[in-house]
Tab-separated table of C-alpha atoms in Angstrom:
chain	number	residue	atom	x	y	z
A	453	UNK	CA	20.706	5.049	-36.363
A	454	UNK	CA	20.155	8.577	-35.487
A	455	UNK	CA	17.238	8.788	-37.946
A	456	UNK	CA	15.745	5.588	-35.159
A	457	UNK	CA	16.758	7.245	-32.000
A	458	UNK	CA	15.027	9.923	-32.994
A	459	UNK	CA	11.918	8.105	-34.221
A	460	UNK	CA	11.817	6.597	-31.111
A	461	UNK	CA	12.298	9.776	-28.905
A	462	UNK	CA	9.435	10.959	-31.051
A	463	UNK	CA	7.209	7.957	-30.003
A	464	UNK	CA	8.041	8.424	-26.658
A	465	UNK	CA	7.187	12.026	-26.221
A	466	UNK	CA	3.617	11.332	-28.204
A	467	UNK	CA	3.116	8.520	-26.041
A	468	UNK	CA	3.564	10.698	-22.938
A	469	UNK	CA	1.564	13.425	-24.470
A	470	UNK	CA	-0.888	10.851	-24.890
A	471	UNK	CA	-1.685	9.533	-21.644
A	472	UNK	CA	-4.469	10.402	-20.074
A	473	UNK	CA	-3.389	11.409	-16.530
A	474	UNK	CA	-7.217	11.281	-15.734
A	475	UNK	CA	-7.155	7.699	-15.515
A	476	UNK	CA	-4.996	7.780	-12.868
A	477	UNK	CA	-8.123	9.665	-10.809
A	478	UNK	CA	-9.256	6.707	-9.194
A	479	UNK	CA	-6.561	5.325	-7.239
A	480	UNK	CA	-4.851	8.677	-6.803
A	481	UNK	CA	-7.856	10.264	-5.202
A	482	UNK	CA	-7.879	6.939	-2.822
A	483	UNK	CA	-4.230	6.948	-2.397
A	484	UNK	CA	-3.025	10.708	-1.527
A	485	UNK	CA	-6.808	11.830	-0.511
A	486	UNK	CA	-7.056	8.997	1.770
A	487	UNK	CA	-3.481	9.470	3.522
A	488	UNK	CA	-4.071	13.454	3.843
A	489	UNK	CA	-8.084	13.004	5.694
A	490	UNK	CA	-6.142	10.412	7.913
A	491	UNK	CA	-3.275	12.411	8.563
A	492	UNK	CA	-5.641	15.837	9.153
A	493	UNK	CA	-8.219	13.787	10.889
A	494	UNK	CA	-6.217	12.383	13.387
A	495	UNK	CA	-4.204	15.519	14.100
A	496	UNK	CA	-7.301	17.421	14.100
A	497	UNK	CA	-8.426	14.962	16.903
A	498	UNK	CA	-5.701	15.019	18.860
A	499	UNK	CA	-5.297	19.009	18.647
A	500	UNK	CA	-8.898	19.299	19.815
A	501	UNK	CA	-8.284	17.030	22.814
A	502	UNK	CA	-5.065	18.571	23.302
A	503	UNK	CA	-6.687	22.143	24.141
A	504	UNK	CA	-8.611	20.188	26.939
A	505	UNK	CA	-6.429	17.514	28.069
A	506	UNK	CA	-2.581	18.007	28.175
A	507	UNK	CA	-1.696	14.587	28.793
A	508	UNK	CA	-0.103	12.389	26.560
A	509	UNK	CA	-1.974	9.325	27.116
A	510	UNK	CA	-5.345	11.141	26.195
A	511	UNK	CA	-4.063	12.218	23.226
A	512	UNK	CA	-2.686	9.190	22.149
A	513	UNK	CA	-6.079	6.979	22.699
A	514	UNK	CA	-7.701	9.899	21.004
A	515	UNK	CA	-5.576	9.533	17.705
A	516	UNK	CA	-5.738	5.523	17.520
A	517	UNK	CA	-9.497	5.732	17.694
A	518	UNK	CA	-9.690	8.400	15.309
A	519	UNK	CA	-7.630	6.246	13.171
A	520	UNK	CA	-9.296	2.994	13.709
A	521	UNK	CA	-12.504	4.758	13.043
A	522	UNK	CA	-11.289	6.822	10.398
A	523	UNK	CA	-9.765	3.764	8.594
A	524	UNK	CA	-13.216	2.131	8.837
A	525	UNK	CA	-14.909	4.617	7.638
A	526	UNK	CA	-13.054	5.098	4.418
A	527	UNK	CA	-13.268	1.343	3.372
A	528	UNK	CA	-16.887	0.812	3.827
A	529	UNK	CA	-17.109	4.291	1.909
A	530	UNK	CA	-14.881	3.057	-0.813
A	531	UNK	CA	-15.773	-0.866	-0.858
A	532	UNK	CA	-19.624	0.974	-1.475
A	533	UNK	CA	-18.780	3.410	-3.957
A	534	UNK	CA	-16.848	1.008	-6.155
A	535	UNK	CA	-19.375	-2.194	-5.761
A	536	UNK	CA	-21.919	0.265	-7.053
A	537	UNK	CA	-19.534	1.716	-9.727
A	538	UNK	CA	-18.971	-2.125	-10.199
A	539	UNK	CA	-22.933	-2.734	-10.455
A	540	UNK	CA	-23.430	0.023	-13.321
A	541	UNK	CA	-20.212	-1.340	-15.565
A	542	UNK	CA	-21.766	-4.529	-15.151
A	543	UNK	CA	-25.244	-3.665	-16.296
A	544	UNK	CA	-24.036	-1.542	-19.150
A	545	UNK	CA	-21.515	-4.340	-20.406
A	546	UNK	CA	-24.530	-6.707	-20.567
A	547	UNK	CA	-26.202	-4.465	-22.507
A	548	UNK	CA	-23.880	-3.562	-25.449
A	549	UNK	CA	-22.754	-7.661	-25.686
A	550	UNK	CA	-25.919	-9.367	-24.834
A	551	UNK	CA	-25.286	-11.317	-21.138
A	552	UNK	CA	-21.445	-11.246	-21.214
A	553	UNK	CA	-18.874	-9.448	-19.043
A	554	UNK	CA	-15.525	-9.166	-18.623
A	555	UNK	CA	-15.111	-8.727	-14.410
A	556	UNK	CA	-11.381	-9.225	-15.214
A	557	UNK	CA	-11.416	-5.502	-16.821
A	558	UNK	CA	-13.704	-4.052	-13.716
A	559	UNK	CA	-12.621	-2.134	-10.302
A	560	UNK	CA	-12.143	-4.837	-7.210
A	561	UNK	CA	-14.345	-2.902	-4.824
A	562	UNK	CA	-12.445	-5.073	-1.776
A	563	UNK	CA	-9.433	-3.967	-3.102
A	564	UNK	CA	-10.444	-0.348	-3.323
A	565	UNK	CA	-11.490	-0.845	0.606
A	566	UNK	CA	-8.154	-1.799	1.697
A	567	UNK	CA	-6.320	0.591	-0.209
A	568	UNK	CA	-8.239	2.995	1.392
A	569	UNK	CA	-8.098	2.128	4.589
A	570	UNK	CA	-4.040	1.547	4.684
A	571	UNK	CA	-3.834	4.826	3.036
A	572	UNK	CA	-5.848	6.635	5.863
A	573	UNK	CA	-3.810	4.627	8.431
A	574	UNK	CA	-0.677	6.030	7.153
A	575	UNK	CA	-1.592	9.346	7.109
A	576	UNK	CA	-2.934	8.819	10.812
A	577	UNK	CA	-0.187	7.393	12.109
A	578	UNK	CA	2.305	10.694	11.226
A	579	UNK	CA	0.369	12.306	14.418
A	580	UNK	CA	0.616	9.274	16.532
A	581	UNK	CA	4.280	9.091	16.483
A	582	UNK	CA	5.215	12.846	16.380
A	583	UNK	CA	2.980	12.819	19.908
A	584	UNK	CA	4.461	9.468	20.993
A	585	UNK	CA	7.390	10.290	22.877
A	586	UNK	CA	7.253	13.719	24.167
A	587	UNK	CA	5.976	14.568	27.307
A	588	UNK	CA	6.259	17.914	27.657
A	589	UNK	CA	2.542	19.733	26.322
A	590	UNK	CA	3.542	22.406	24.722
A	591	UNK	CA	6.510	20.948	23.257
A	592	UNK	CA	4.216	17.887	21.887
A	593	UNK	CA	1.557	20.441	20.078
A	594	UNK	CA	4.747	21.990	18.032
A	595	UNK	CA	5.956	18.696	17.412
A	596	UNK	CA	2.224	17.125	15.879
A	597	UNK	CA	2.223	20.414	14.336
A	598	UNK	CA	5.601	20.544	12.485
A	599	UNK	CA	5.205	16.838	11.351
A	600	UNK	CA	1.906	17.395	10.113
A	601	UNK	CA	2.876	20.622	7.912
A	602	UNK	CA	5.536	18.007	6.456
A	603	UNK	CA	3.594	15.489	5.600
A	604	UNK	CA	0.828	17.767	4.159
A	605	UNK	CA	3.367	19.228	2.233
A	606	UNK	CA	4.773	15.630	0.736
A	607	UNK	CA	0.761	14.571	0.187
A	608	UNK	CA	0.106	17.879	-1.426
A	609	UNK	CA	3.594	17.763	-3.645
A	610	UNK	CA	2.938	13.827	-4.506
A	611	UNK	CA	-0.625	14.537	-5.420
A	612	UNK	CA	0.548	17.021	-7.860
A	613	UNK	CA	3.422	14.968	-9.460
A	614	UNK	CA	1.074	11.964	-9.854
A	615	UNK	CA	-1.392	13.975	-11.372
A	616	UNK	CA	1.059	16.109	-13.555
A	617	UNK	CA	-0.753	19.433	-11.666
A	618	UNK	CA	1.415	22.668	-10.405
A	619	UNK	CA	3.239	21.489	-7.275
A	620	UNK	CA	3.235	25.077	-5.390
A	621	UNK	CA	-0.334	25.773	-5.776
A	622	UNK	CA	-1.338	22.005	-4.627
A	623	UNK	CA	0.899	21.589	-1.891
A	624	UNK	CA	-0.262	25.273	-0.535
A	625	UNK	CA	-3.807	24.470	-0.546
A	626	UNK	CA	-3.152	21.155	1.139
A	627	UNK	CA	-1.101	22.510	3.378
A	628	UNK	CA	-3.888	25.343	4.215
A	629	UNK	CA	-6.550	23.106	4.878
A	630	UNK	CA	-4.636	21.324	6.977
A	631	UNK	CA	-3.756	24.173	8.757
A	632	UNK	CA	-6.770	25.558	9.172
A	633	UNK	CA	-9.182	22.482	9.793
A	634	UNK	CA	-6.137	21.743	13.737
A	635	UNK	CA	-6.929	25.346	13.995
A	636	UNK	CA	-10.544	25.044	14.027
A	637	UNK	CA	-11.047	21.912	15.835
A	638	UNK	CA	-8.108	23.127	18.712
A	639	UNK	CA	-10.580	26.722	19.007
A	640	UNK	CA	-13.888	25.407	19.223
A	641	UNK	CA	-12.973	22.759	21.772
A	642	UNK	CA	-11.040	25.214	23.716
A	643	UNK	CA	-13.583	26.892	23.930
A	644	UNK	CA	-16.225	24.572	24.525
A	645	UNK	CA	-13.893	22.892	27.069
A	646	UNK	CA	-13.234	26.664	28.964
A	647	UNK	CA	-17.595	26.787	29.713
A	648	UNK	CA	-17.656	23.740	31.718
A	649	UNK	CA	-18.945	21.103	28.969
């Protein structure tokens, strides 16, 4: 009985070791990076407009426009990318099998597009919700930065855990990149806005 348990544990360990985490890269990229892109893009747009327009309505409309435009852009880009991959794989299957294709094993461009748009929207909703209920300008900016910081750390952690990568390094890279994007957008918009453009 003990030998059987040890054998099962060894087999499970071998299966875990043999699992190729690079196979997760495609859906991981579309999900975590799509959400991170939605988060950073929308937060940066809101911070940028917040540098020159302090009212909450303008910030929310800008963030909402960024969510819609970004989700559409991500979906279209993912659809085109996956469809190109699909065409290449179908052509390869036809060459290898003399015309037969097993399309059930191929990626779905439509599902990839939907997943990408949803992931972007999930990230983009964070700064919108953070700003929605705060009227005071300086507090609103602080709440957006705090909410985005928390989400950036979570997205970095999630990407690292799912990809079996170093958690701290991944989280810091995502966090610093997001902060940099918001700071640059805020700073340049403030600079351009202060010169009356």
